[in-house]
PDB file of C-alpha atoms in Angstrom:
ATOM      1  CA  MET A  11      -5.337  24.000 -14.278  1.00 39.00           C
ATOM      2  CA  LYS A  12      -6.552  20.585 -14.851  1.00 51.00           C
ATOM      3  CA  ARG A  13      -5.791  17.963 -12.285  1.00 60.00           C
ATOM      4  CA  LYS A  14      -4.226  14.636 -13.202  1.00 58.00           C
ATOM      5  CA  ARG A  15      -7.234  12.993 -11.487  1.00 60.00           C
ATOM      6  CA  ASP A  16      -9.459  14.403 -14.192  1.00 62.00           C
ATOM      7  CA  LYS A  17      -7.309  13.075 -16.963  1.00 60.00           C
ATOM      8  CA  ILE A  18      -7.348   9.562 -15.302  1.00 62.00           C
ATOM      9  CA  LYS A  19     -11.247   9.774 -15.178  1.00 65.00           C
ATOM     10  CA  LYS A  20     -11.350  10.695 -18.823  1.00 65.00           C
ATOM     11  CA  LEU A  21      -9.138   7.748 -19.754  1.00 67.00           C
ATOM     12  CA  SER A  22     -10.824   5.331 -17.413  1.00 70.00           C
ATOM     13  CA  GLY A  23     -12.492   3.328 -20.099  1.00 72.00           C
ATOM     14  CA  THR A  24      -9.140   2.753 -21.935  1.00 75.00           C
ATOM     15  CA  ILE A  25      -7.442   2.038 -18.626  1.00 74.00           C
ATOM     16  CA  ASP A  26     -10.052  -0.661 -17.769  1.00 75.00           C
ATOM     17  CA  ILE A  27      -9.683  -2.449 -21.136  1.00 81.00           C
ATOM     18  CA  VAL A  28      -5.798  -2.445 -20.768  1.00 78.00           C
ATOM     19  CA  ILE A  29      -6.240  -3.986 -17.327  1.00 77.00           C
ATOM     20  CA  LYS A  30      -8.567  -6.613 -18.642  1.00 79.00           C
ATOM     21  CA  ILE A  31      -6.278  -7.570 -21.436  1.00 80.00           C
ATOM     22  CA  SER A  32      -3.230  -7.634 -18.933  1.00 79.00           C
ATOM     23  CA  LYS A  33      -4.884 -10.474 -17.068  1.00 81.00           C
ATOM     24  CA  ILE A  34      -3.607 -12.971 -19.615  1.00 83.00           C
ATOM     25  CA  LEU A  35       0.000 -12.834 -18.387  1.00 86.00           C
ATOM     26  CA  PRO A  36       1.069 -14.627 -15.328  1.00 89.00           C
ATOM     27  CA  LYS A  37       1.734 -12.820 -12.000  1.00 88.00           C
ATOM     28  CA  SER A  38       5.413 -13.620 -12.185  1.00 91.00           C
ATOM     29  CA  PHE A  39       5.776 -11.527 -15.307  1.00 92.00           C
ATOM     30  CA  TYR A  40       4.226  -8.508 -13.542  1.00 91.00           C
ATOM     31  CA  ILE A  41       6.522  -9.037 -10.516  1.00 93.00           C
ATOM     32  CA  SER A  42       9.504  -8.952 -12.782  1.00 93.00           C
ATOM     33  CA  LEU A  43       8.131  -5.998 -14.655  1.00 92.00           C
ATOM     34  CA  LEU A  44       7.487  -4.179 -11.531  1.00 93.00           C
ATOM     35  CA  LYS A  45      11.110  -4.514 -10.459  1.00 94.00           C
ATOM     36  CA  PHE A  46      12.203  -3.445 -13.919  1.00 95.00           C
ATOM     37  CA  VAL A  47      10.312  -0.274 -14.004  1.00 94.00           C
ATOM     38  CA  ARG A  48      10.832   0.660 -10.345  1.00 94.00           C
ATOM     39  CA  HIS A  49      13.252   3.560 -10.877  1.00 95.00           C
ATOM     40  CA  HIS A  50      11.827   4.850 -14.270  1.00 94.00           C
ATOM     41  CA  ASP A  51      10.406   8.333 -13.839  1.00 92.00           C
ATOM     42  CA  ASN A  52       7.698   8.958 -16.364  1.00 89.00           C
ATOM     43  CA  TYR A  53       3.936   8.437 -16.814  1.00 88.00           C
ATOM     44  CA  LEU A  54       4.199   5.293 -18.694  1.00 89.00           C
ATOM     45  CA  ALA A  55       6.379   3.767 -16.016  1.00 92.00           C
ATOM     46  CA  MET A  56       3.759   4.814 -13.393  1.00 91.00           C
ATOM     47  CA  PHE A  57       0.958   3.388 -15.403  1.00 90.00           C
ATOM     48  CA  ILE A  58       2.970   0.098 -15.755  1.00 92.00           C
ATOM     49  CA  ARG A  59       3.426  -0.044 -11.917  1.00 94.00           C
ATOM     50  CA  TYR A  60      -0.359   0.388 -11.654  1.00 93.00           C
ATOM     51  CA  ILE A  61      -0.947  -2.480 -14.087  1.00 93.00           C
ATOM     52  CA  CYS A  62       1.479  -4.600 -12.086  1.00 94.00           C
ATOM     53  CA  LEU A  63      -0.399  -3.784  -8.890  1.00 95.00           C
ATOM     54  CA  LYS A  64      -3.727  -4.601 -10.320  1.00 93.00           C
ATOM     55  CA  ASN A  65      -2.472  -7.993 -11.369  1.00 93.00           C
ATOM     56  CA  CYS A  66      -0.426  -8.970  -8.303  1.00 94.00           C
ATOM     57  CA  ALA A  67      -1.848  -7.209  -5.202  1.00 95.00           C
ATOM     58  CA  LYS A  68      -4.448  -8.897  -3.035  1.00 96.00           C
ATOM     59  CA  SER A  69      -6.655  -5.953  -4.214  1.00 95.00           C
ATOM     60  CA  CYS A  70      -5.867  -2.596  -5.895  1.00 95.00           C
ATOM     61  CA  GLY A  71      -8.264   0.054  -6.261  1.00 94.00           C
ATOM     62  CA  ASN A  72      -8.534   2.820  -8.907  1.00 91.00           C
ATOM     63  CA  ASN A  73      -6.282   5.853  -9.339  1.00 90.00           C
ATOM     64  CA  VAL A  74      -3.143   4.458  -7.458  1.00 94.00           C
ATOM     65  CA  ALA A  75       0.036   6.333  -8.077  1.00 93.00           C
ATOM     66  CA  VAL A  76       3.251   4.573  -7.126  1.00 95.00           C
ATOM     67  CA  PHE A  77       6.124   6.987  -7.886  1.00 96.00           C
ATOM     68  CA  PRO A  78       9.712   5.958  -8.778  1.00 96.00           C
ATOM     69  CA  GLY A  79      12.085   4.260  -6.300  1.00 96.00           C
ATOM     70  CA  VAL A  80       9.131   2.550  -4.278  1.00 97.00           C
ATOM     71  CA  TYR A  81       9.991  -1.006  -3.060  1.00 97.00           C
ATOM     72  CA  LEU A  82       7.074  -3.153  -2.723  1.00 96.00           C
ATOM     73  CA  HIS A  83       7.631  -6.588  -1.201  1.00 95.00           C
ATOM     74  CA  ARG A  84       5.216  -9.568  -0.879  1.00 95.00           C
ATOM     75  CA  ILE A  85       2.566  -7.584  -2.751  1.00 95.00           C
ATOM     76  CA  HIS A  86       0.135 -10.580  -2.932  1.00 95.00           C
ATOM     77  CA  PHE A  87      -0.547  -9.547   0.759  1.00 97.00           C
ATOM     78  CA  LEU A  88      -1.106  -6.014  -0.075  1.00 97.00           C
ATOM     79  CA  ASP A  89      -4.723  -4.323  -0.180  1.00 97.00           C
ATOM     80  CA  ILE A  90      -4.817  -0.800  -1.580  1.00 97.00           C
ATOM     81  CA  GLY A  91      -7.973   1.357  -1.928  1.00 97.00           C
ATOM     82  CA  ASP A  92      -8.710   4.219  -4.379  1.00 95.00           C
ATOM     83  CA  ASN A  93      -7.000   7.428  -4.802  1.00 94.00           C
ATOM     84  CA  VAL A  94      -3.784   6.433  -3.082  1.00 96.00           C
ATOM     85  CA  SER A  95      -0.271   7.941  -3.689  1.00 96.00           C
ATOM     86  CA  ILE A  96       2.971   6.361  -2.695  1.00 97.00           C
ATOM     87  CA  HIS A  97       5.749   8.778  -3.203  1.00 97.00           C
ATOM     88  CA  PRO A  98       9.438   8.174  -4.012  1.00 96.00           C
ATOM     89  CA  MET A  99      11.814   6.063  -1.943  1.00 97.00           C
ATOM     90  CA  CYS A 100       9.132   4.302   0.166  1.00 97.00           C
ATOM     91  CA  TYR A 101       9.430   0.687   1.319  1.00 97.00           C
ATOM     92  CA  ILE A 102       6.334  -1.485   1.956  1.00 98.00           C
ATOM     93  CA  ASP A 103       6.682  -5.097   3.069  1.00 97.00           C
ATOM     94  CA  ALA A 104       3.317  -6.704   3.217  1.00 97.00           C
ATOM     95  CA  SER A 105       4.538 -10.116   4.531  1.00 96.00           C
ATOM     96  CA  GLY A 106       1.905 -10.032   7.410  1.00 96.00           C
ATOM     97  CA  GLY A 107      -0.537  -8.179   5.466  1.00 96.00           C
ATOM     98  CA  VAL A 108      -0.700  -4.470   4.939  1.00 98.00           C
ATOM     99  CA  GLU A 109      -4.100  -2.740   4.209  1.00 98.00           C
ATOM    100  CA  ILE A 110      -4.097   0.812   2.820  1.00 98.00           C
ATOM    101  CA  GLY A 111      -7.764   2.516   2.529  1.00 97.00           C
ATOM    102  CA  ASN A 112      -8.903   5.139   0.211  1.00 97.00           C
ATOM    103  CA  ASP A 113      -7.503   8.652  -0.180  1.00 96.00           C
ATOM    104  CA  VAL A 114      -4.234   7.917   1.411  1.00 97.00           C
ATOM    105  CA  SER A 115      -1.084   9.752   0.795  1.00 97.00           C
ATOM    106  CA  ILE A 116       2.260   8.370   1.733  1.00 98.00           C
ATOM    107  CA  ALA A 117       5.097  10.889   1.546  1.00 97.00           C
ATOM    108  CA  HIS A 118       8.474  10.089   0.428  1.00 97.00           C
ATOM    109  CA  ASN A 119      10.992   7.883   2.244  1.00 97.00           C
ATOM    110  CA  SER A 120       8.339   6.234   4.488  1.00 98.00           C
ATOM    111  CA  THR A 121       8.353   2.565   5.611  1.00 98.00           C
ATOM    112  CA  ILE A 122       5.313   0.362   6.286  1.00 98.00           C
ATOM    113  CA  ILE A 123       6.107  -3.140   7.525  1.00 97.00           C
ATOM    114  CA  SER A 124       3.957  -5.980   8.814  1.00 96.00           C
ATOM    115  CA  GLU A 125       6.586  -8.240  10.377  1.00 95.00           C
ATOM    116  CA  GLU A 126       9.099  -7.945  13.172  1.00 93.00           C
ATOM    117  CA  HIS A 127      11.849 -10.120  14.592  1.00 93.00           C
ATOM    118  CA  ARG A 128      11.398 -12.424  17.594  1.00 90.00           C
ATOM    119  CA  TYR A 129      13.976 -11.657  20.356  1.00 92.00           C
ATOM    120  CA  SER A 130      12.650 -13.339  23.508  1.00 91.00           C
ATOM    121  CA  ASN A 131      15.087 -16.331  23.558  1.00 91.00           C
ATOM    122  CA  LEU A 132      18.385 -15.066  25.113  1.00 93.00           C
ATOM    123  CA  ASP A 133      20.097 -18.372  24.184  1.00 91.00           C
ATOM    124  CA  LEU A 134      19.653 -17.665  20.330  1.00 92.00           C
ATOM    125  CA  ASN A 135      20.875 -14.843  18.063  1.00 93.00           C
ATOM    126  CA  ILE A 136      18.020 -12.554  17.382  1.00 92.00           C
ATOM    127  CA  ARG A 137      18.432 -13.249  13.591  1.00 91.00           C
ATOM    128  CA  ASP A 138      18.030 -16.845  14.192  1.00 92.00           C
ATOM    129  CA  GLN A 139      14.561 -16.588  16.172  1.00 92.00           C
ATOM    130  CA  GLY A 140      12.489 -15.948  13.087  1.00 91.00           C
ATOM    131  CA  CYS A 141       9.785 -13.319  12.758  1.00 92.00           C
ATOM    132  CA  ILE A 142       6.270 -12.577  13.857  1.00 94.00           C
ATOM    133  CA  LEU A 143       3.736 -11.480  11.160  1.00 95.00           C
ATOM    134  CA  LYS A 144       1.310  -8.679  12.295  1.00 96.00           C
ATOM    135  CA  PRO A 145      -1.066  -6.920   9.942  1.00 97.00           C
ATOM    136  CA  THR A 146      -0.690  -3.300   9.427  1.00 98.00           C
ATOM    137  CA  THR A 147      -3.717  -1.121   8.664  1.00 98.00           C
ATOM    138  CA  ILE A 148      -4.041   2.363   7.422  1.00 98.00           C
ATOM    139  CA  HIS A 149      -7.713   3.387   7.168  1.00 98.00           C
ATOM    140  CA  ASN A 150      -9.202   6.054   4.728  1.00 97.00           C
ATOM    141  CA  ASN A 151      -8.225   9.716   4.523  1.00 97.00           C
ATOM    142  CA  VAL A 152      -4.783   9.362   6.086  1.00 98.00           C
ATOM    143  CA  TRP A 153      -1.667  11.634   5.407  1.00 98.00           C
ATOM    144  CA  ILE A 154       1.744   9.989   6.357  1.00 98.00           C
ATOM    145  CA  GLY A 155       4.369  12.560   6.231  1.00 97.00           C
ATOM    146  CA  ALA A 156       7.899  12.203   4.972  1.00 97.00           C
ATOM    147  CA  GLY A 157      10.331   9.792   6.633  1.00 96.00           C
ATOM    148  CA  CYS A 158       7.701   7.831   8.705  1.00 97.00           C
ATOM    149  CA  ARG A 159       8.073   4.429   9.980  1.00 98.00           C
ATOM    150  CA  ILE A 160       4.837   2.494  10.441  1.00 98.00           C
ATOM    151  CA  LEU A 161       5.694  -0.699  12.281  1.00 97.00           C
ATOM    152  CA  ALA A 162       4.150  -4.096  12.379  1.00 96.00           C
ATOM    153  CA  GLY A 163       0.747  -4.398  13.799  1.00 96.00           C
ATOM    154  CA  SER A 164       0.045  -0.587  13.608  1.00 97.00           C
ATOM    155  CA  ILE A 165      -3.367   0.623  12.988  1.00 97.00           C
ATOM    156  CA  ILE A 166      -3.950   4.361  11.853  1.00 98.00           C
ATOM    157  CA  ASN A 167      -7.512   5.277  11.846  1.00 97.00           C
ATOM    158  CA  SER A 168      -9.364   7.517   9.289  1.00 97.00           C
ATOM    159  CA  GLY A 169      -8.669  11.280   9.113  1.00 96.00           C
ATOM    160  CA  SER A 170      -5.213  11.110  11.019  1.00 97.00           C
ATOM    161  CA  ILE A 171      -1.976  12.751  10.052  1.00 97.00           C
ATOM    162  CA  VAL A 172       1.312  11.305  10.991  1.00 97.00           C
ATOM    163  CA  ALA A 173       3.916  14.021  11.257  1.00 96.00           C
ATOM    164  CA  ALA A 174       7.234  13.669   9.193  1.00 96.00           C
ATOM    165  CA  GLY A 175       9.715  11.454  10.938  1.00 95.00           C
ATOM    166  CA  ALA A 176       7.327   9.878  13.394  1.00 97.00           C
ATOM    167  CA  VAL A 177       7.471   6.166  14.272  1.00 97.00           C
ATOM    168  CA  VAL A 178       4.087   4.392  14.733  1.00 97.00           C
ATOM    169  CA  LYS A 179       3.931   1.361  16.714  1.00 95.00           C
ATOM    170  CA  ASN A 180       0.406   0.990  18.107  1.00 93.00           C
ATOM    171  CA  GLU A 181      -3.051   2.369  17.240  1.00 95.00           C
ATOM    172  CA  ILE A 182      -3.640   5.860  16.280  1.00 96.00           C
ATOM    173  CA  GLN A 183      -7.340   7.130  17.029  1.00 95.00           C
ATOM    174  CA  SER A 184      -9.259   8.861  14.221  1.00 95.00           C
ATOM    175  CA  ASN A 185      -8.698  12.335  13.367  1.00 96.00           C
ATOM    176  CA  LEU A 186      -5.351  12.854  15.346  1.00 96.00           C
ATOM    177  CA  ILE A 187      -2.150  14.498  14.403  1.00 96.00           C
ATOM    178  CA  VAL A 188       0.715  12.530  15.807  1.00 96.00           C
ATOM    179  CA  GLY A 189       4.464  12.784  15.765  1.00 96.00           C
ATOM    180  CA  GLY A 190       7.605  11.909  17.530  1.00 95.00           C
ATOM    181  CA  ILE A 191       9.377   8.646  18.443  1.00 95.00           C
ATOM    182  CA  PRO A 192       7.287   6.872  19.466  1.00 95.00           C
ATOM    183  CA  ALA A 193       4.459   8.631  17.915  1.00 94.00           C
ATOM    184  CA  LYS A 194       2.173  10.602  20.482  1.00 95.00           C
ATOM    185  CA  THR A 195      -0.901  12.927  19.910  1.00 94.00           C
ATOM    186  CA  ILE A 196       0.242  16.481  18.972  1.00 94.00           C
ATOM    187  CA  LYS A 197      -3.473  17.638  18.577  1.00 94.00           C
ATOM    188  CA  GLU A 198      -6.902  16.520  17.431  1.00 92.00           C
ATOM    189  CA  ARG A 199      -8.386  17.637  14.222  1.00 89.00           C
ATOM    190  CA  LYS A 200     -11.608  19.419  14.606  1.00 83.00           C
ATOM    191  CA  MET A 201     -14.300  20.798  12.263  1.00 74.00           C
ATOM    192  CA  LEU A 202     -14.091  24.557  11.683  1.00 70.00           C
TER     193      LEU A 202
END
């Protein structure tokens, strides 16, 4: 059975031409288009979402698949590498900067954020204290399981797996499998 990645490689020349031609339109057009095709579930809509990312994200690699129902906010602060898949119902807010490396898979219903509320002043409502921007980084070769929450300032190093439902708040070292709330090491991935 042929993989979709093989089909993409075969069409890469055509894709590159379409991307170059698409640069003539303003970013605001692509932001609107991205919202319009957010819930469409077909290959054309997925290709349009990819074109929108190529034109609006801080950087966007090749072979990036954004499935239907994904909410991307402040994408001009979003860096995405090659061979990244973001599955349905994910929410990514790149206000403080989000970097996603190469070969990353983000399973459905996951959240990645890069800002958090200030709350230290007891004399003010929390909602009136503003937010702190903290860059969030996901390095290469990471699998984020279904329903994960990657909070502001988190760093997930290469080769790690975040188990379904985990909440990540700090740094996850390379080649670990983590899970739980807050995420803790389950085991280390080792060479066979």
